[in-house]
Tab-separated table of C-alpha atoms and ligand atoms in Angstrom:
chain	number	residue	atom	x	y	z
A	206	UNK	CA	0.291	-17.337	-7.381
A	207	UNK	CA	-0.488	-20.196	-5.738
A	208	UNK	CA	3.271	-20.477	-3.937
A	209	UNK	CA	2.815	-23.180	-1.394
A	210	UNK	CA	0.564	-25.942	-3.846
A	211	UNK	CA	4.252	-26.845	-5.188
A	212	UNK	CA	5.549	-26.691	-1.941
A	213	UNK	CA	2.798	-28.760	-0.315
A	214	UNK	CA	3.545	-31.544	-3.494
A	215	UNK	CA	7.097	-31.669	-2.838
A	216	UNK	CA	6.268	-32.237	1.132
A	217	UNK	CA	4.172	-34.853	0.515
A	218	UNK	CA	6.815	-36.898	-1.336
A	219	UNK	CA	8.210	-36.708	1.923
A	220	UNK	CA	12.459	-37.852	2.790
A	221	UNK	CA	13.236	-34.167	1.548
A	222	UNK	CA	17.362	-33.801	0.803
A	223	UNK	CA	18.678	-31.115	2.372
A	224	UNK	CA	19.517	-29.840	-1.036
A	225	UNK	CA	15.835	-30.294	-1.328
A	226	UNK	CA	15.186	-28.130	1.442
A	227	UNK	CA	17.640	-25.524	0.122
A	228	UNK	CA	15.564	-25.285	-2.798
A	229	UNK	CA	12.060	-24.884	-1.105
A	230	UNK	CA	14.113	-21.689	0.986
A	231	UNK	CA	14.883	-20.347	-2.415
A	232	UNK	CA	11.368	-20.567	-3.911
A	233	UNK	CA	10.225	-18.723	-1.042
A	234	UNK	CA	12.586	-16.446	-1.151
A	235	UNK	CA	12.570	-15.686	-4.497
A	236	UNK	CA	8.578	-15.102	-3.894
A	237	UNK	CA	9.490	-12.355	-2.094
A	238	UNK	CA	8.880	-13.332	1.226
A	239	UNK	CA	11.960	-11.955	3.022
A	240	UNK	CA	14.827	-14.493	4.355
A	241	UNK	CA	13.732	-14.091	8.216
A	242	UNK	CA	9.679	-15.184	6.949
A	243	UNK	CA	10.823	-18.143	4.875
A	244	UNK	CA	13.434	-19.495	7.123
A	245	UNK	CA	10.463	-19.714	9.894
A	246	UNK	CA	8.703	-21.701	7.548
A	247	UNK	CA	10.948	-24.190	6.974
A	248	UNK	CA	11.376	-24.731	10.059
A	249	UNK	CA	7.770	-25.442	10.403
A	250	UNK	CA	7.659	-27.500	7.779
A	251	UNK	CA	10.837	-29.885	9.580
A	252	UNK	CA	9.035	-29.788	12.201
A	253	UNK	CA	5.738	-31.098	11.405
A	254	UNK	CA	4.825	-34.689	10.133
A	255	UNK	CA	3.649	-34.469	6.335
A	256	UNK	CA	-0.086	-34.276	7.192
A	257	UNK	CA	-0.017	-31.492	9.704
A	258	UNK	CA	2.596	-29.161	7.485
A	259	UNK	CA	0.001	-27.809	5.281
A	260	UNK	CA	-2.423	-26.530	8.641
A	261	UNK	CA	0.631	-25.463	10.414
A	262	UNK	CA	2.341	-22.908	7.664
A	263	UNK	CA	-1.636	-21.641	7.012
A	264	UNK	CA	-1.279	-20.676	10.473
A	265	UNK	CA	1.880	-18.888	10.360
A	266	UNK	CA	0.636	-16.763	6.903
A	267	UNK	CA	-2.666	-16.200	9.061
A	268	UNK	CA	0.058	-14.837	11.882
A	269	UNK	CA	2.080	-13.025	9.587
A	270	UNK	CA	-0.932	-10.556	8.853
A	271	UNK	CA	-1.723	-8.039	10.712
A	272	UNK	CA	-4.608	-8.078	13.005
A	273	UNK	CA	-5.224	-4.139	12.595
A	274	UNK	CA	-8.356	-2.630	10.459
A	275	UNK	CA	-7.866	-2.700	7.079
A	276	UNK	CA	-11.391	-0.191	6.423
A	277	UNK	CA	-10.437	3.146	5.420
A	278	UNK	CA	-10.889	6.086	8.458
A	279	UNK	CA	-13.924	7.736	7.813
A	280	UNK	CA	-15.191	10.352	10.749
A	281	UNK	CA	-18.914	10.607	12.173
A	282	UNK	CA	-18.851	13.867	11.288
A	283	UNK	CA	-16.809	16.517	8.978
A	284	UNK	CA	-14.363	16.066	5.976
A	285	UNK	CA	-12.162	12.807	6.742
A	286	UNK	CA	-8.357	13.508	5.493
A	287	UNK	CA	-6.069	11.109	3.687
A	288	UNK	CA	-2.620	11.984	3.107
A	289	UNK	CA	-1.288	9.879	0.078
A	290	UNK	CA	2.580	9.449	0.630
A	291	UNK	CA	5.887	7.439	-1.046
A	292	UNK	CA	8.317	7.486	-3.478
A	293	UNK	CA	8.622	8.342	-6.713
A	294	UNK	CA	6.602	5.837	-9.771
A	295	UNK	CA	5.141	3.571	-7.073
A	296	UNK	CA	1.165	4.805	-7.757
A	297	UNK	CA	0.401	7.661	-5.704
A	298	UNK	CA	-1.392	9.334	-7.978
A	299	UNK	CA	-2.777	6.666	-9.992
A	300	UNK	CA	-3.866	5.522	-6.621
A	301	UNK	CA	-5.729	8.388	-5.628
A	302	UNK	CA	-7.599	8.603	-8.201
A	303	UNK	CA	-8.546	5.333	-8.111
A	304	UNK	CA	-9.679	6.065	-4.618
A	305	UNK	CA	-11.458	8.974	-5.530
A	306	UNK	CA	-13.252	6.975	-8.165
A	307	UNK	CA	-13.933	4.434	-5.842
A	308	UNK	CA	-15.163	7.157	-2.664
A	309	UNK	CA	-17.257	8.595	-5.672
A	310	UNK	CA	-19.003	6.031	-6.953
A	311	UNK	CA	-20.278	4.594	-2.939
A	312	UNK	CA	-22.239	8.394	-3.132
A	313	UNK	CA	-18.995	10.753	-1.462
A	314	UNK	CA	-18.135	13.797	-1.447
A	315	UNK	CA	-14.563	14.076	-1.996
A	316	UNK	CA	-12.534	16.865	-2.990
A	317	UNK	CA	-8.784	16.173	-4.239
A	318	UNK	CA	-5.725	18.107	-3.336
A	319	UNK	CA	-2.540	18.230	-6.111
A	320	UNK	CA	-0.063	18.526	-3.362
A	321	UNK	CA	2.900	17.161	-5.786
A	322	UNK	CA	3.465	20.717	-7.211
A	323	UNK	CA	7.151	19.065	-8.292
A	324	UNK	CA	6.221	17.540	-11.462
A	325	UNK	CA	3.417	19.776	-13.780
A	326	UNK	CA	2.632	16.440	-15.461
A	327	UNK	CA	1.631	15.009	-12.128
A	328	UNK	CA	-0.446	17.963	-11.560
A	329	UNK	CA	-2.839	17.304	-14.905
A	330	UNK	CA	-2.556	13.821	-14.673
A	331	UNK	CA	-4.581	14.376	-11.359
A	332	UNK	CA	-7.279	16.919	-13.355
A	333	UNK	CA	-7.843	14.946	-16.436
A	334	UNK	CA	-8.700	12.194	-13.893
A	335	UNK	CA	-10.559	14.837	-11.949
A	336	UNK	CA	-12.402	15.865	-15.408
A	337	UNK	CA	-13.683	12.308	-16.140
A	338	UNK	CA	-14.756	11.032	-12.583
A	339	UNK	CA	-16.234	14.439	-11.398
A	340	UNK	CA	-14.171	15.308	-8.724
A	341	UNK	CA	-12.713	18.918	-7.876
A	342	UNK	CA	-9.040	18.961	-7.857
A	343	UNK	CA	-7.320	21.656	-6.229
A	344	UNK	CA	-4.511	22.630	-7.916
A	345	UNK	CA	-1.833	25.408	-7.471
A	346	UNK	CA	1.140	26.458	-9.925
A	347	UNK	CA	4.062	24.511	-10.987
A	348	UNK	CA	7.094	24.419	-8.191
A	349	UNK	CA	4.450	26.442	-6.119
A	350	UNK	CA	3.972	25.727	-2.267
A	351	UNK	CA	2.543	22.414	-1.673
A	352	UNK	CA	0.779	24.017	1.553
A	353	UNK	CA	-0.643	26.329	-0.124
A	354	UNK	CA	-2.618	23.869	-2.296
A	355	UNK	CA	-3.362	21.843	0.839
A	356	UNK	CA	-4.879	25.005	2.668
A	357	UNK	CA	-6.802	26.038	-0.407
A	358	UNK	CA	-8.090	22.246	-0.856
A	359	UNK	CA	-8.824	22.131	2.970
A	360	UNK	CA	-11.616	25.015	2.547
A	361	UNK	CA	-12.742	24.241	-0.238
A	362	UNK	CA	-13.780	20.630	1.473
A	363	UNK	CA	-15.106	22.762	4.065
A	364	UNK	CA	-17.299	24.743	2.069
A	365	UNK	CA	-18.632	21.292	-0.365
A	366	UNK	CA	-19.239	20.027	3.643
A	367	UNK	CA	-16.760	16.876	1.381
A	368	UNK	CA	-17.113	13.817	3.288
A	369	UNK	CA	-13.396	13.205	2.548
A	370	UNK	CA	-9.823	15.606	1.133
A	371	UNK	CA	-7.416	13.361	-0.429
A	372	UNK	CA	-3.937	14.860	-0.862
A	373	UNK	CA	-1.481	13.182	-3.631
A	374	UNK	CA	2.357	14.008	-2.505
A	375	UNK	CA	5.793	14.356	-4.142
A	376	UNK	CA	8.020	11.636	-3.815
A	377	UNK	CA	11.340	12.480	-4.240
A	378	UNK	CA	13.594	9.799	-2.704
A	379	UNK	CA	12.803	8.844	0.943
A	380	UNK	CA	15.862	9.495	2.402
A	381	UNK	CA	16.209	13.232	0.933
A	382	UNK	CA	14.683	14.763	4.141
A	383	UNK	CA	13.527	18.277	2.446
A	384	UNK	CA	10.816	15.762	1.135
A	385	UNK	CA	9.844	14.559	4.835
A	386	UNK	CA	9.784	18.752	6.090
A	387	UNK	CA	7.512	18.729	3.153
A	388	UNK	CA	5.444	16.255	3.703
A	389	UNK	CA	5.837	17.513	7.695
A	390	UNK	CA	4.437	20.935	6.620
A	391	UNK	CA	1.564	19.352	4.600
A	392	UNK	CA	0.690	17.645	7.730
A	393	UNK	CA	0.418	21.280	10.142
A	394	UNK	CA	-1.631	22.401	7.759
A	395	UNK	CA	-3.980	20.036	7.128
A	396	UNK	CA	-3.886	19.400	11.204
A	397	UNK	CA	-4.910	23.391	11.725
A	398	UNK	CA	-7.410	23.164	9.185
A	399	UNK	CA	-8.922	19.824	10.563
A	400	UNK	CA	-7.167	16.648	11.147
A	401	UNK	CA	-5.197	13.666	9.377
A	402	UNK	CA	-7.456	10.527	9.226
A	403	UNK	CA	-5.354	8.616	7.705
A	404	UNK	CA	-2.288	8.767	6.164
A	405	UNK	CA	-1.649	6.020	3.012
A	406	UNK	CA	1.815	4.971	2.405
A	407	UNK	CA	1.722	3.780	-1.663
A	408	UNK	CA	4.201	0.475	-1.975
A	409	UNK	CA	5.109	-1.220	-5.619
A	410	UNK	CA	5.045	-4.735	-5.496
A	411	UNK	CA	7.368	-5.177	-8.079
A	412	UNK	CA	10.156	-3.370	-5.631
A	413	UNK	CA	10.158	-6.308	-3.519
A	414	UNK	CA	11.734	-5.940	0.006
A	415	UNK	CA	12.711	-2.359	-0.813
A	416	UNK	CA	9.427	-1.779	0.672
A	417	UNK	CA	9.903	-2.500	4.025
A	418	UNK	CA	12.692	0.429	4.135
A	419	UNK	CA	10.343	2.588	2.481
A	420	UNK	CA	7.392	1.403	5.084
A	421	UNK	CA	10.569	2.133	7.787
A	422	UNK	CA	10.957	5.706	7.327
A	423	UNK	CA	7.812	7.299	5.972
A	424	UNK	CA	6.511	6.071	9.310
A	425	UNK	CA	9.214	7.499	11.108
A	426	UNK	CA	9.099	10.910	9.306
A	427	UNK	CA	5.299	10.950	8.940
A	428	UNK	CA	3.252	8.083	11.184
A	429	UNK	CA	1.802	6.042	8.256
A	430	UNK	CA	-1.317	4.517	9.220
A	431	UNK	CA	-1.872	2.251	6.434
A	432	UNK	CA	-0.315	0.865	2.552
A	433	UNK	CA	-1.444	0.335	-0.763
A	434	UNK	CA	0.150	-2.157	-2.752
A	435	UNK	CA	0.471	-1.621	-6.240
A	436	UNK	CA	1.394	-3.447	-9.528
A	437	UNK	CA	0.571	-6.518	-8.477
A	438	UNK	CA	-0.902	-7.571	-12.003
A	439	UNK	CA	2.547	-7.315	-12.647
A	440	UNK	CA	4.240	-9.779	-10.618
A	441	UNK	CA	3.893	-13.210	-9.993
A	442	UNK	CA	5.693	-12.987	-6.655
A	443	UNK	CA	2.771	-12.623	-4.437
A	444	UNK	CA	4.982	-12.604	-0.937
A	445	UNK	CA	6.018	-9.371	-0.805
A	446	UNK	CA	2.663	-8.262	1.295
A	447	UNK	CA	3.102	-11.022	3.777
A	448	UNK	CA	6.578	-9.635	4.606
A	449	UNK	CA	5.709	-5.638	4.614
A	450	UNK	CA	3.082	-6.694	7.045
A	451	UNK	CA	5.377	-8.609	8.953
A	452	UNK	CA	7.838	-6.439	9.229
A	453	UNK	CA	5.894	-3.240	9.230
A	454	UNK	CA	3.269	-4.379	11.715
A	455	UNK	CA	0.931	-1.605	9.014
A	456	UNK	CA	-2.678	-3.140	7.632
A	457	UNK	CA	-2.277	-3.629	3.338
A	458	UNK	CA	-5.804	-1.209	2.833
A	459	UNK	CA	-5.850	-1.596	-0.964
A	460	UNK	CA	-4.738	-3.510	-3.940
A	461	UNK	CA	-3.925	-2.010	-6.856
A	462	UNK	CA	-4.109	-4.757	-10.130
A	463	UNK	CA	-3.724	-2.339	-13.025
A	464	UNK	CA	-3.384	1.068	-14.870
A	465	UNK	CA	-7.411	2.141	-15.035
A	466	UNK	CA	-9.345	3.334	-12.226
A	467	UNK	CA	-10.951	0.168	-11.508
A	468	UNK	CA	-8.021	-1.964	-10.796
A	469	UNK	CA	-8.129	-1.419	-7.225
A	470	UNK	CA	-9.716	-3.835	-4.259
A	471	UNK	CA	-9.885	-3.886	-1.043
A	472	UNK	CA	-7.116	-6.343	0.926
A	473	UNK	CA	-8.353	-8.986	1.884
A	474	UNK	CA	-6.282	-11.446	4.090
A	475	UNK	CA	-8.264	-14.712	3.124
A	476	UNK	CA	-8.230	-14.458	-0.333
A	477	UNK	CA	-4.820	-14.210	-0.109
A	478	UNK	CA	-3.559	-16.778	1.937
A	479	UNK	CA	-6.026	-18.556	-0.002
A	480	UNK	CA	-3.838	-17.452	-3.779
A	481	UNK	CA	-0.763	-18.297	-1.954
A	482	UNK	CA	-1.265	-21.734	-1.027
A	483	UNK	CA	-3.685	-22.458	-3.993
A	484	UNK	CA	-6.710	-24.006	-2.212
B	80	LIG	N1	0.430	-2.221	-13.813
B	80	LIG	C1	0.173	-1.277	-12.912
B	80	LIG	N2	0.644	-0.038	-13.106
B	80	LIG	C2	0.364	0.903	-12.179
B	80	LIG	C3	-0.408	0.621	-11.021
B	80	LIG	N3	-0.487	1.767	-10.301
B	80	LIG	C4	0.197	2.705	-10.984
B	80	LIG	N4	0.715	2.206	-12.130
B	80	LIG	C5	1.560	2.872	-13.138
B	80	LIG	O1	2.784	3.288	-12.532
B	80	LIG	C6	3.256	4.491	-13.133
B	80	LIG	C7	3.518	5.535	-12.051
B	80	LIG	O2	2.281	5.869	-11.472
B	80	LIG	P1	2.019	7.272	-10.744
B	80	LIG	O3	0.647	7.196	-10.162
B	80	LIG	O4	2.316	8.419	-11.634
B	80	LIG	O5	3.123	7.198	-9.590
B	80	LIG	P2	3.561	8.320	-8.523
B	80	LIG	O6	4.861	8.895	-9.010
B	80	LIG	O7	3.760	7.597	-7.236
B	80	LIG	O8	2.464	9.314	-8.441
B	80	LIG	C8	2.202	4.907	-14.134
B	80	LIG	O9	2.608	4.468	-15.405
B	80	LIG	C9	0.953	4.154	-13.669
B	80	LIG	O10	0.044	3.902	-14.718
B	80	LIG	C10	-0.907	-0.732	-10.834
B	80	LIG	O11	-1.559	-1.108	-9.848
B	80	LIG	N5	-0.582	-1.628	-11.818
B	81	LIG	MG1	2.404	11.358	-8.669
């Protein structure tokens, strides 16, 4: 990534052209960083003397991040829930079962839930994964009642005594709102049965500021509480999570960097200010 080291260079040369200054907007811009984000930058930058710029836009990435918990919910006591939400292709399920692998492998008990009873290829994408990690997955039939699977998953958690239920979603488009009284119903359920810990809205990198609108109304319709950003060992424009946080005010919980199970990390806000400016 490294954004800003090019930046930094050009700043040093100092005298900047304002058609010089139109290009550093663009870079950052381009980077993904939203208009509103990299217009307060440059006016940092103007405002700064060449040997303070570099400490003074650290500071404003450091303030663009959110200052919220980025560790997963996890109760004292009984199952802890995670509702995995967003539209369609951006990793839900790819990203719960990387979180089930991950859960798994730190000694959990975690039972999955096949909520996205939409697609039947979503459904045994979810068991095969399931099959090789060693993790029940509840599943119920094709175009079945995504409740139902929920309620069934619930006891069954119950009865393992699982330390945490993940449920994978549908994601029809966001603004279709028989998706959000889904999702809505999911949530009763679950809430009778227990609680929701946590509820993980699953953002593709790659879509750029289309993410923020996403981040937007899944909170509205179902009070996200956290995002996983995905495919971003497929972009070089590293910006994007500096302006959903920004905008969203939500913690980035995990990083996913790949198709396997084990391309997933924890977020973590140094080592990425750190990638973006390159030091
Ligand atoms: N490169 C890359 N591909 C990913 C990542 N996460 C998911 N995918 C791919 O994105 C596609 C859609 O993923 P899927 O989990 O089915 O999305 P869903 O519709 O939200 O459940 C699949 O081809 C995944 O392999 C990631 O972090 N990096
Ligand atoms: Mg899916």
């Amino acid at each position: 990534m490294a954004l800003f080291s090019k930046l930094f260079a050009k700043l040093r040369g100092g005298n900047l052209s304002a058609a010089d200054w139109d290009e550093l907007r663009t870079t950052l811009i381009e980077a993904d960083l939203g208009a509103a984000l990299s217009d307060e930058l440059i006016a940092i930058a103007k405002s700064h003397k060449s040997d303070d710029i570099e400490s003074a836009i650290k500071i404003a990435l450091e303030a663009a991040l959110t200052k919220n918990s980025r560790d997963l919910a996890k109760l004292d006591t009984g199952t802890t829930t995670i509702l995995v939400v967003g539209v369609n292709g951006t990793g839900k399920t790819t990203s719960v079962a990387k979180l089930m692998s991950a859960l798994k492998q730190e000694g959990k008990v975690v039972v999955v839930a096949a909520a996205d009873t939409f697609r039947a290829a979503a459904i045994e994408q979810l068991q095969t994964w399931g099959e090789r990690i060693g993790v029940p997955v509840i599943a119920g039939k094709f175009q079945g009642d995504p409740a139902s699977v929920v309620f069934d998953a619930a006891a069954q958690a119950k009865e393992l005594s699982a330390d945490y239920l993940i449920v994978d979603t549908a994601g029809r488009l966001h603004t279709k709102s028989n998706l959000m009284d889904e999702l809505s119903k999911i949530r009763r359920v679950l809430e009778k049965a227990g609680s929701v810990d946590e509820v993980l809205l699953v953002v593709d990198a790659t879509t750029g500021q289309n993410g923020i609108i996403q981040a937007r109304s899944f909170t509205e319709s179902v009070g996200v509480t956290g995002l996983i950003l995905t495919k971003l060992d497929g972009t070089a424009k590293g910006g994007v999570a500096l302006a959903i946080e920004r905008e969203s005010g939500l913690p980035i919980k995990f990083i996913g960097t790949g198709e396997s199970a084990f391309d997933f990390e924890k977020f973590n806000s140094d080592s990425y200010i750190s990638g973006l400016i390159g030091s």
